[in-house]
XYZ file of C-alpha atoms in Angstrom:
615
model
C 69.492 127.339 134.818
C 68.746 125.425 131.642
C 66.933 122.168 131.595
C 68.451 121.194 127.919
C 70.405 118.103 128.532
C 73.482 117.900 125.722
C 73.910 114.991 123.711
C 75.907 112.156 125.062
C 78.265 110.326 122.940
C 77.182 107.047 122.747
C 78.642 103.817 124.085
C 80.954 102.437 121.928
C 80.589 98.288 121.019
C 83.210 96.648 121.845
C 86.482 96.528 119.457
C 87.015 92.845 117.804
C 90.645 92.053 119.238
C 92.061 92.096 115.780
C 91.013 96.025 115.464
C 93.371 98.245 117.915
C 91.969 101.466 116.994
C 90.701 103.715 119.711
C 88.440 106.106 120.295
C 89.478 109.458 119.151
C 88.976 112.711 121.425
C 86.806 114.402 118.011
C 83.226 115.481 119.414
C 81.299 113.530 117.290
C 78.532 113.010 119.387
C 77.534 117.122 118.028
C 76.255 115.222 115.112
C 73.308 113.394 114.197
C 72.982 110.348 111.593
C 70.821 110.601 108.896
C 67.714 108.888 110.342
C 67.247 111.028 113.226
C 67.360 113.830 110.960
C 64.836 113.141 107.975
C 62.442 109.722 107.045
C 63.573 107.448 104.559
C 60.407 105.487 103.750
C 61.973 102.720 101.801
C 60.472 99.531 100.999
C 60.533 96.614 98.203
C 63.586 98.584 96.490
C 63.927 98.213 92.907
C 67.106 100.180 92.013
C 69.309 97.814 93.484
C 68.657 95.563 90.562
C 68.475 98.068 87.580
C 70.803 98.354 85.071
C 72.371 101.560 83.644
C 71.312 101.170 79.902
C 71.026 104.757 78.451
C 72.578 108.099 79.363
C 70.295 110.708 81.480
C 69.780 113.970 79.581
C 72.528 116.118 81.379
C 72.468 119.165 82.361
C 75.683 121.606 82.826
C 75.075 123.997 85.728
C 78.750 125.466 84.918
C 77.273 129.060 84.361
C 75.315 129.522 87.215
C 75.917 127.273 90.185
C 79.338 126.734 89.396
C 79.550 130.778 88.388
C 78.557 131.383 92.033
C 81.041 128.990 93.432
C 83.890 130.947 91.902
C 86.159 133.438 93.401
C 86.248 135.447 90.108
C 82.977 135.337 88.433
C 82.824 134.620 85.221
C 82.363 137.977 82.795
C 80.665 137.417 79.302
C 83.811 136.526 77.363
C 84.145 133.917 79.826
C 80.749 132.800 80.152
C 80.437 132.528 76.266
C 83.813 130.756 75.669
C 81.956 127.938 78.462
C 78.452 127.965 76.748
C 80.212 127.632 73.389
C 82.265 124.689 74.353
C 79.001 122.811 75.827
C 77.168 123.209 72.600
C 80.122 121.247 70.862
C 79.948 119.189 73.451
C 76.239 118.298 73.046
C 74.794 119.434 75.694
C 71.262 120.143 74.979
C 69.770 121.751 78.355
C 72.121 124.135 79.718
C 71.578 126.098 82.781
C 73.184 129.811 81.287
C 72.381 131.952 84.511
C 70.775 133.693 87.337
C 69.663 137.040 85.614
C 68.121 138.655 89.145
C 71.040 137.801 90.800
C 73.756 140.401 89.333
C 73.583 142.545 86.177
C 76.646 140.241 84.745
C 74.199 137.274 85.176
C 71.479 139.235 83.452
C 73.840 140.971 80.348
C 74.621 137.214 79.361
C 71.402 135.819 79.313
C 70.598 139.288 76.846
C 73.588 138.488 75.265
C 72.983 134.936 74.298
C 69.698 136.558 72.805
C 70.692 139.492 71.092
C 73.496 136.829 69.227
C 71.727 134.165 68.330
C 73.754 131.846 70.268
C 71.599 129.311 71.057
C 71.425 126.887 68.587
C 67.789 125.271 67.668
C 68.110 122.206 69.561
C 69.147 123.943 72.798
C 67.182 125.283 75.558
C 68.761 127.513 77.898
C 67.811 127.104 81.636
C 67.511 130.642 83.914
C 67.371 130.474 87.883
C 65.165 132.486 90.212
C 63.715 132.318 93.917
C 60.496 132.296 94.472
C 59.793 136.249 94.504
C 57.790 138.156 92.232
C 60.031 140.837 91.285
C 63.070 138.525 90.671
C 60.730 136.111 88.715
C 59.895 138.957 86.428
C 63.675 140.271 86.132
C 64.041 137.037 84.846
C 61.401 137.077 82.218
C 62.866 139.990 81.286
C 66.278 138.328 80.599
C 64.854 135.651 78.403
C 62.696 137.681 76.460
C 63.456 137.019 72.308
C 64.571 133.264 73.525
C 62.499 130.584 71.673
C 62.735 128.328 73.883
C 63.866 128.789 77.858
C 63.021 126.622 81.285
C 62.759 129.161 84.281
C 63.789 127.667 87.407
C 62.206 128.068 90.705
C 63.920 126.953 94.153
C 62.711 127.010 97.583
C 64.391 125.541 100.374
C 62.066 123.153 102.351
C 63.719 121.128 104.970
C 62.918 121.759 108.727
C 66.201 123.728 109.458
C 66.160 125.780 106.468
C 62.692 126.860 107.460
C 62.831 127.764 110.874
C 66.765 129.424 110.341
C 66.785 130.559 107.281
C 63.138 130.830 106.011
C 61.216 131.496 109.194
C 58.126 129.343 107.778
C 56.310 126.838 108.473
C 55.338 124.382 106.012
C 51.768 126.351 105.040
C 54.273 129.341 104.490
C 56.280 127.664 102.538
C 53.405 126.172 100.069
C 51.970 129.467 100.001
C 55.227 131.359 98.792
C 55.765 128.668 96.294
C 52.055 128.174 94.900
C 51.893 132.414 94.778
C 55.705 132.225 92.788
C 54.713 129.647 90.325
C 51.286 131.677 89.249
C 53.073 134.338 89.370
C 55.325 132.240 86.080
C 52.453 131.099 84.781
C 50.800 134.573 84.232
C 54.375 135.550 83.185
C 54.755 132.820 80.507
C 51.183 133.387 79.457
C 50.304 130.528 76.536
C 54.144 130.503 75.062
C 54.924 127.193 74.487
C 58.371 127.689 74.156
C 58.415 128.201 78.038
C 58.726 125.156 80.249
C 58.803 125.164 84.604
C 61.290 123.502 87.046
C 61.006 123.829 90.224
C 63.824 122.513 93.051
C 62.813 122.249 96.738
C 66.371 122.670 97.921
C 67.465 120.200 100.675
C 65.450 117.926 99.546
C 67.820 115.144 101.172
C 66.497 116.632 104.360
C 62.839 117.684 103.742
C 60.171 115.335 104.747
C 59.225 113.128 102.040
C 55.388 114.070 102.265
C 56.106 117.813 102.240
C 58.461 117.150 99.085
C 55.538 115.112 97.134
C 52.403 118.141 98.517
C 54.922 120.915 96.579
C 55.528 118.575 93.654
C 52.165 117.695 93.143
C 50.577 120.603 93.185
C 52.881 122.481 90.746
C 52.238 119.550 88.225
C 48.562 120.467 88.843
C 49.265 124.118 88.996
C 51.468 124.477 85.615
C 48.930 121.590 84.045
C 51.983 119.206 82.969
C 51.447 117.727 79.421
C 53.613 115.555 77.363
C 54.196 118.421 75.514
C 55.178 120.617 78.432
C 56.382 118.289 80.894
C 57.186 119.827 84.094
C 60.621 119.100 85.621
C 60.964 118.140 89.671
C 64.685 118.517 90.457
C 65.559 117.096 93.673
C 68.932 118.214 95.158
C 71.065 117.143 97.850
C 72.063 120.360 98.606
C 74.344 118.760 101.360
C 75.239 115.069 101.276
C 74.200 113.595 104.608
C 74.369 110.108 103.815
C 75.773 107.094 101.607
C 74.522 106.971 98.241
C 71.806 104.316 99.175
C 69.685 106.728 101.419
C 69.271 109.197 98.056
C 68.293 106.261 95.735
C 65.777 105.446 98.535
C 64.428 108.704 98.736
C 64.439 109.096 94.763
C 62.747 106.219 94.449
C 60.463 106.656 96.419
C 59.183 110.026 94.446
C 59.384 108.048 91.518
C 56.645 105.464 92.545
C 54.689 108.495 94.042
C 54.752 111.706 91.889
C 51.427 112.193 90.405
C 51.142 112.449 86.423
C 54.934 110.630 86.553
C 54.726 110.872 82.459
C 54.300 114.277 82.146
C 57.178 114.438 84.847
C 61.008 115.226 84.253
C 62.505 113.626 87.575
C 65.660 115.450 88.221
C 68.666 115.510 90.548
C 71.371 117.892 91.646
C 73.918 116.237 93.708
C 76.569 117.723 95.616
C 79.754 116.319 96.831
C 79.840 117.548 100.501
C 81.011 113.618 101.601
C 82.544 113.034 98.668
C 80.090 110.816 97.095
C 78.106 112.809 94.512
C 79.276 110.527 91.404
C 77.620 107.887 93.615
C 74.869 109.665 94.706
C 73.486 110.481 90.862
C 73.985 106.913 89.761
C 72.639 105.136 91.847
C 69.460 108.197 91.668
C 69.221 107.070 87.909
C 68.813 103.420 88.426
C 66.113 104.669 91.162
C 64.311 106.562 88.162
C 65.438 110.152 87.865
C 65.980 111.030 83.955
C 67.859 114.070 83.934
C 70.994 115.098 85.889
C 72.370 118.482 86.812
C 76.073 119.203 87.527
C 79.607 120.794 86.504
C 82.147 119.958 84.489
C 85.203 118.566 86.642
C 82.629 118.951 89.733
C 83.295 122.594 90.198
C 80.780 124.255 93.062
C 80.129 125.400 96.545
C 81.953 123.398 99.053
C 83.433 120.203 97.472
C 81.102 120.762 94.330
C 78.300 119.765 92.542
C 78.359 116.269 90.865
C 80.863 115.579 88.113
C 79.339 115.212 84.552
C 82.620 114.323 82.868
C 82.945 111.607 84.988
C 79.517 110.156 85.282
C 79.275 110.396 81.056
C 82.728 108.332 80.552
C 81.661 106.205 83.379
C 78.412 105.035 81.209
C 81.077 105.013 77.932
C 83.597 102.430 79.987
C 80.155 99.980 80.492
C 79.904 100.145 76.846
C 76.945 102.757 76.927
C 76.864 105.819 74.584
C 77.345 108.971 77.034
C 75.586 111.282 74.295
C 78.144 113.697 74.360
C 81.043 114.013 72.680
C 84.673 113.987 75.314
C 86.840 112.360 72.320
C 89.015 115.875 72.840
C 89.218 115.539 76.617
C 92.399 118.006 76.758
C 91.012 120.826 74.940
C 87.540 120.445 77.224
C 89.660 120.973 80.704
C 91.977 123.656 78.538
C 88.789 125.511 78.177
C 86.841 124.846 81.697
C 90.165 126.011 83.669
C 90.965 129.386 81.781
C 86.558 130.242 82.153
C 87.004 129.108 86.183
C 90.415 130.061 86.533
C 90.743 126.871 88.760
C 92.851 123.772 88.095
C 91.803 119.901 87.014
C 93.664 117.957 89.785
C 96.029 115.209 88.136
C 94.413 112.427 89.270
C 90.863 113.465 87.859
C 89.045 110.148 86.804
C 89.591 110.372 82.561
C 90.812 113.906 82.409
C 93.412 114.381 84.901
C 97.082 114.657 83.694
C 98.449 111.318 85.357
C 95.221 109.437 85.100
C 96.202 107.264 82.257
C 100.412 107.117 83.730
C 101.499 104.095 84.958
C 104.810 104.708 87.699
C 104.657 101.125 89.227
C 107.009 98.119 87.874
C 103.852 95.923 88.268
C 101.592 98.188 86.654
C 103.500 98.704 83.917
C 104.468 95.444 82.590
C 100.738 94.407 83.072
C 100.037 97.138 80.736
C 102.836 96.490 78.433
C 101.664 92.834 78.608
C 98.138 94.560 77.644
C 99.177 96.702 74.683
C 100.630 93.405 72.955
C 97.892 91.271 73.786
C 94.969 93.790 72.141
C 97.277 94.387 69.349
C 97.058 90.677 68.592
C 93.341 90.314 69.478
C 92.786 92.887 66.721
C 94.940 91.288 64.376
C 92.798 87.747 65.042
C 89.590 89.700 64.312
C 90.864 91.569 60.990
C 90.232 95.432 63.118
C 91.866 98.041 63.325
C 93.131 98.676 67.199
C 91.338 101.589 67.320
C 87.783 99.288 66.601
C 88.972 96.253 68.309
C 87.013 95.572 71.599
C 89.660 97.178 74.664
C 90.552 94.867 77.804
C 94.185 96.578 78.737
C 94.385 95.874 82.788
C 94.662 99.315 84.398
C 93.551 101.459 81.667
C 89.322 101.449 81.938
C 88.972 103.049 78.542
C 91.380 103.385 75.849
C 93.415 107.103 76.014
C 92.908 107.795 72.887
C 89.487 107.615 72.821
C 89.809 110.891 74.571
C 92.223 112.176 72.077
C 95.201 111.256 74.506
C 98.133 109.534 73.106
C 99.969 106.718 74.629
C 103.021 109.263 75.260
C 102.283 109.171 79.175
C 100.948 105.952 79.873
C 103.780 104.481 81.243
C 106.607 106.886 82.649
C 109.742 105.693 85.264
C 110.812 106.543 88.390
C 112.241 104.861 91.291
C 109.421 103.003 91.610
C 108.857 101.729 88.435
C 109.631 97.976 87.080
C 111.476 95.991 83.892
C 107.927 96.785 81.946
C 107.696 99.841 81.827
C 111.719 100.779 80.917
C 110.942 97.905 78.203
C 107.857 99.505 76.674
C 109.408 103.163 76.673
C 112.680 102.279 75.168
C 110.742 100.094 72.306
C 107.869 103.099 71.213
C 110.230 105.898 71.705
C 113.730 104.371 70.397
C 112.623 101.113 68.324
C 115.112 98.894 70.888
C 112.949 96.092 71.347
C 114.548 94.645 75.221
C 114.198 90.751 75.308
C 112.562 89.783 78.517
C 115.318 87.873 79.671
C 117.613 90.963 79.492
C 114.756 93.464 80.997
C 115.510 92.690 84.802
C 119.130 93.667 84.092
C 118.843 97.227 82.676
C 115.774 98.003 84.888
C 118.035 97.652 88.037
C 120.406 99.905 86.286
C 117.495 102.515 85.646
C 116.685 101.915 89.482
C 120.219 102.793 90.655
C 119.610 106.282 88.538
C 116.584 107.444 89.339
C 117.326 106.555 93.470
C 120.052 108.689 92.975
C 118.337 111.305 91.431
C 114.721 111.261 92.809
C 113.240 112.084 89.280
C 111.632 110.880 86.910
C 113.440 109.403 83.696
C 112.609 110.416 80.408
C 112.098 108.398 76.944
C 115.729 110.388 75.565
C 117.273 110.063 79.285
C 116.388 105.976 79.460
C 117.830 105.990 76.053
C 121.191 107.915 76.528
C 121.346 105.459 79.978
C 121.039 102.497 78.221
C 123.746 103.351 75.372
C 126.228 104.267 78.348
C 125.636 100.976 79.859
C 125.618 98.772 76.760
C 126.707 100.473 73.628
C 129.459 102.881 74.767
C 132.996 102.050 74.640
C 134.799 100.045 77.142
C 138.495 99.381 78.248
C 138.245 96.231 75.111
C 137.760 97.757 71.742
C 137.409 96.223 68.469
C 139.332 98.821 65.972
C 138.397 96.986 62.702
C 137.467 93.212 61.940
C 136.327 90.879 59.280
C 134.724 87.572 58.817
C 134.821 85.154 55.431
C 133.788 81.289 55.417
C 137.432 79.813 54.857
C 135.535 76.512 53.899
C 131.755 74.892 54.046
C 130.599 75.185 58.050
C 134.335 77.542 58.696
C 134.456 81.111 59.443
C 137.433 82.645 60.038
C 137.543 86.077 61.944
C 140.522 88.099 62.149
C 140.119 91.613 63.543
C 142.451 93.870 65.833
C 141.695 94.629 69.542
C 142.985 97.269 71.386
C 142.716 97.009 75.351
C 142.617 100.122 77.463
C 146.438 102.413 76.492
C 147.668 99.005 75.524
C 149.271 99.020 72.070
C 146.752 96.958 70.356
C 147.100 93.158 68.809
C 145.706 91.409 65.960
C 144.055 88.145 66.999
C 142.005 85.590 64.750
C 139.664 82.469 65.317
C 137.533 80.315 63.784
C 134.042 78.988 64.437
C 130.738 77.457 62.575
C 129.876 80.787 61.994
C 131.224 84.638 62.865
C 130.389 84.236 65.815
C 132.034 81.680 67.062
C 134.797 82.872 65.005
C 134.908 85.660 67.068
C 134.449 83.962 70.505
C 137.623 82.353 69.013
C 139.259 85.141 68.717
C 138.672 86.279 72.188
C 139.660 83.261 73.731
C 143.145 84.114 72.121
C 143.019 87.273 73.454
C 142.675 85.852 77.264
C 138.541 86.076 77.448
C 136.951 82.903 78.360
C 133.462 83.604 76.747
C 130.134 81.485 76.048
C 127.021 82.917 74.473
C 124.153 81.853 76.484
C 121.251 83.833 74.350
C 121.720 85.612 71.529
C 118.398 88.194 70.143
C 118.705 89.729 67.082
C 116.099 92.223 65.725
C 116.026 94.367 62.755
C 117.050 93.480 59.092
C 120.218 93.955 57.439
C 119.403 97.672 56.299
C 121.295 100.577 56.028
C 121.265 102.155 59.121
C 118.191 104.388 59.898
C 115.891 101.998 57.951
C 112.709 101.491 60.299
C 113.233 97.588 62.208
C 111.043 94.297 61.656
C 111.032 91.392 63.274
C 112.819 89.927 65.956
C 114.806 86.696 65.495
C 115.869 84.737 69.062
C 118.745 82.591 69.262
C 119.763 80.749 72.654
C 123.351 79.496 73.520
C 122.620 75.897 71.594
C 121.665 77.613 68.455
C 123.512 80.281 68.511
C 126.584 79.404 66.353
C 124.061 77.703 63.868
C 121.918 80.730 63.289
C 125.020 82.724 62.107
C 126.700 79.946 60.419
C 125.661 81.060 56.920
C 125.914 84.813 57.279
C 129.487 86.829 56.157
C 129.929 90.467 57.437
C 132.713 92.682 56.510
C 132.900 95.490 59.124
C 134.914 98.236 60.596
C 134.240 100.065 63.689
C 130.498 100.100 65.568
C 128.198 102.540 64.274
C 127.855 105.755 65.667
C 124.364 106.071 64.588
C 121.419 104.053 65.303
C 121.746 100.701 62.662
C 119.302 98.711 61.300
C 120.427 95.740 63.638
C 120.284 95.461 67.330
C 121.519 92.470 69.186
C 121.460 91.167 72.485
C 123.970 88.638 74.133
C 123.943 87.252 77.803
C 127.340 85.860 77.794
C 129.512 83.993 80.478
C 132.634 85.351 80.602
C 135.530 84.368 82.528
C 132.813 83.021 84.834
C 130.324 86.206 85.350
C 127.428 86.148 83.699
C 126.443 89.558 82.135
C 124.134 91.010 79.459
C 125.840 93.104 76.442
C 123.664 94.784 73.594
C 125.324 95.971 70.557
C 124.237 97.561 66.693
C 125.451 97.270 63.408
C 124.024 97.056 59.922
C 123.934 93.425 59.693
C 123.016 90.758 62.024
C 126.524 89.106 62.445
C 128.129 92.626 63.272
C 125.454 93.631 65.745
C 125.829 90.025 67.203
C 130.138 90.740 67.533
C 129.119 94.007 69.134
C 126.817 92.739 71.780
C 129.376 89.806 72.851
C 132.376 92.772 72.960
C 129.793 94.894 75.045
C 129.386 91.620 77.321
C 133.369 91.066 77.740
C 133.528 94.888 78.845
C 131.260 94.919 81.217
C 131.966 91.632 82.958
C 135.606 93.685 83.129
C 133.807 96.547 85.269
């Protein structure tokens, strides 16, 4: 029989009484935390108080560790189209390959060679394990490069070792010291040659063991400051939160020997999801450099996303040094070279990152977009210079080369704010805020009934059904003429429903109330509450200006002065749009209407009001 006990979950602490969640019947006592697994000598912690003032020199792994995490490799075409796209980006250490690995690995690296690809001010990175003959298939594959850093890996930790490895830590050192003179002798006195070396799960390798290896490869390759040697420390697989790396990067910070002649570097991976985390929080602990993918492609749930640590720096206001001002056209290119899709809700690049469905999202948005346009306006900038503070939106969309097309977009579950700010950048109609409740619980009623999404034209044609089409009381042709100072007479011909139609006049201060006259002959009981007029008397098509408000005590004054001559409503949009909340007969209701002068857009809003108070 066996004398190995198996773990025991342990006892639970008690649940506060405001927590009813029970224990679940998962095995998680198969696992164990962190501590019991690797020593995190942490003491008097710095990073907790550093500041993120400068970008890390970053380092795409997209063509090797990423390669190897795809289904489909990428082929040269591919490979070259990705390397091409990081050089505009400006990268300036790119990992290109792992030659010994497959001859596709090794035909790029000649490639990039045999084309003078590599621009002067980039250095290609190569990958090998820690075996002679790879290490020299390698050298092979960056032979004719100016400048290259070869790679070495080893993994270290205890289980790697005794599954994997089958070594002890002695054999370990000794494959590793043997590998990287093996380099040297390789690299000979070519300057142009730098050394990196990764123990791989780090995370989990004792820190002692981690520092012995480190050391001695400073000492071995002699480490100068003009051949620093670069000590990248991956976790291979997250075990932890974010803190327990910083502690352990830290703590090879304070400890590395010849630390100036040292690249510190990390490789984070994303197995719990926290990789972004994981290589900031490594920076403020004192690594320099920082390997990873584009969009966090790689083995598992990836390697660490550079995209989104860069425009993380860039929304604290510190220069990512590379350039994502085309975001679109950088995941265009990284998802036809992986052949694997940027979810929507990526941080910056995804598709509905920067779309607003909520009401309350929306109009705080909205709100936004006014408010910086005015701030900008205050300090003589353009909008596009003007310092950004928009609530939801971290970083302006178009410094990604985004327009504002799909910030805000409508559905069921979206509010009076964001109808408002679609129908007044897409169609020029300008919603007073009043009226905004009104048609947004018309747009509500649609899109429940639909379950889609409503677009700019379909808000649009929505909103002229429910304001500006024609209803059962129509206004066949009308005029208006001051009879005598502070008189307006209206005369005009309405036709109700099949009813034959009847010519009916009034008079008011201004046309207005000439025309409310004129309904109150006709049997319509109506007072103008608010009255918004916006637009200038144009000929229809001309582009709008400013908004004028009027409210049911000013209304007949603010039209007292004006004279329109008109016929029918426009059929087209018109220079002037008006807005009426009206009383009639007793039911309040909102009508919009247009027309090519104020006064006609104002008769057409209080008609649209009288019609549909009749519905």
């Amino acid at each position: 029989m066996s004398n190995v006990v198996p773990p025991q979950p342990p006892t639970p602490a008690p649940a506060p009484p405001w927590n009813p969640q029970r224990p679940s019947p998962m095995p998680h006592h198969r696992y164990r935390p962190f501590q019991d697994r690797v020593s995190v000598p942490a003491s008097d912690r710095s990073w907790p108080s550093a500041r993120l003032e400068r970008a890390p020199l970053w380092v795409p792994v997209d063509l090797r560790d990423g390669n190897q995490a795809l289904a489909e490799p990428m082929d040269t075409p591919r490979k070259r189209r990705f390397f091409d796209l990081l050089v505009r980006t400006g990268f300036k250490e790119i990992e290109v390959g792992y030659p010994s690995a497959s001859r596709t690995d090794f035909d790029f690296v000649r490639h990039l060679v045999t084309a003078g690809a590599v621009p002067d001010d980039v250095t290609p990175v190569v990958f090998t394990p820690a075996r002679p003959e790879l290490i020299d298939r390698t050298f092979e594959a960056i032979e004719g490069l100016p400048r290259a850093v070869v790679h070495l890996y080893i993994a270290t930790s205890p289980v790697w070792r005794e599954v994997v490895l089958g070594r002890n830590r002695d054999e370990v050192w000794r494959t590793v010291r043997e590998a990287a003179t093996h380099m040297a002798r390789r690299a000979g006195d070519d300057p142009g040659v730098r050394f990196q070396f990764s123990p791989e799960t780090f995370n989990l390798t004792e820190p002692d063991f981690v520092l012995e290896l480190c050391d001695g490869l400073t000492a071995l390759w002699d480490a100068s400051h003009d051949r620093p040697v670069t000590h990248n420390l991956p976790a291979t697989v997250e075990i932890a939160t974010p803190n327990v790396y910083a502690d352990q990067i830290e703590y090879l910070h304070r400890h590395l020997a010849r630390r100036d002649r040292v690249i510190l570097s990390v490789h984070p991976h994303n197995d719990r999801g926290t990789g972004v985390a994981c290589a900031e929080l490594a920076v403020l602990a004192g690594a320099q450099r920082v390997e990873g993918c584009l969009f966090g492609n790689g083995e598992r749930t990836g390697n660490v996303d550079l995209v989104t640590l860069a425009l993380n720096l860039y929304a604290q206001g510190v220069d990512p040094m590379v350039d994502l001002g085309d975001i679109d056209a950088v995941r265009e290119t990284v998802e036809h070279c992986n052949r694997l899709p940027v979810h929507p809700r990526h941080p910056y690049a995804g598709e509905l990152v920067h779309t607003a469905f909520s009401g309350t999202h929306q109009d705080a948005i909205d709100k936004g977009f006014a408010h910086h346009a005015r701030r900008a306006a205050e300090l003589g900038l353009p909008e596009r210079e003007a310092p950004w503070s928009v609530p939801y939106l971290p970083i302006d969309p178009a410094d990604l080369g985004r327009s504002y097309e799909a910030v805000i977009r409508v559905n069921s579950q979206s509010g009076k704010g964001g109808v408002a700010y679609l129908l007044r950048t897409h169609h020029g109609i300008d919603l007073p805020a009043a009226m905004r409740p009104d048609f947004s619980r018309v747009v509500q009623e649609a899109t429940d009934d639909s379950g889609r999404e409503a677009t700019p034209k379909e808000l649009y044609e929505l909103f002229r059904a429910t304001y500006l089409a024609d209803g059962e009381l129509r206004l066949d042709a009308w005029s208006t003429h001051r009879q005598a100072p502070g008189v307006h007479r209206f005369t005009g011909t309405l036709r109700h429903g099949d009813d034959r139609a009847g010519d009916h006049e009034g008079t008011g201060a201004g046309p207005l109330s000439a025309f409310v006259d004129a309904l109150a002959g006709a049997g319509f009981t109506v007072e103008v509450l608010d009255l918004t007029e916006t637009g200038r008397d144009t000929p229809a098509g001309t582009a709008t200006a400013a908004s004028t408000t009027s409210t049911a005590s000013t209304a007949t004054a603010a039209s007292a002065t004006s004279t329109a001559t008109a016929t029918t409503a426009p059929t087209d949009p018109a220079a002037r749009t008006a807005f009426a909340r009206c009383r009639v007969n007793g039911v309040t209701v909102w009508g919009a209407g247009q027309g090519p002068t104020g006064p006609a857009a104002s008769v057409h809003a209080v008609l649209s009001a009288v019609n549909r108070a009749a519905r």
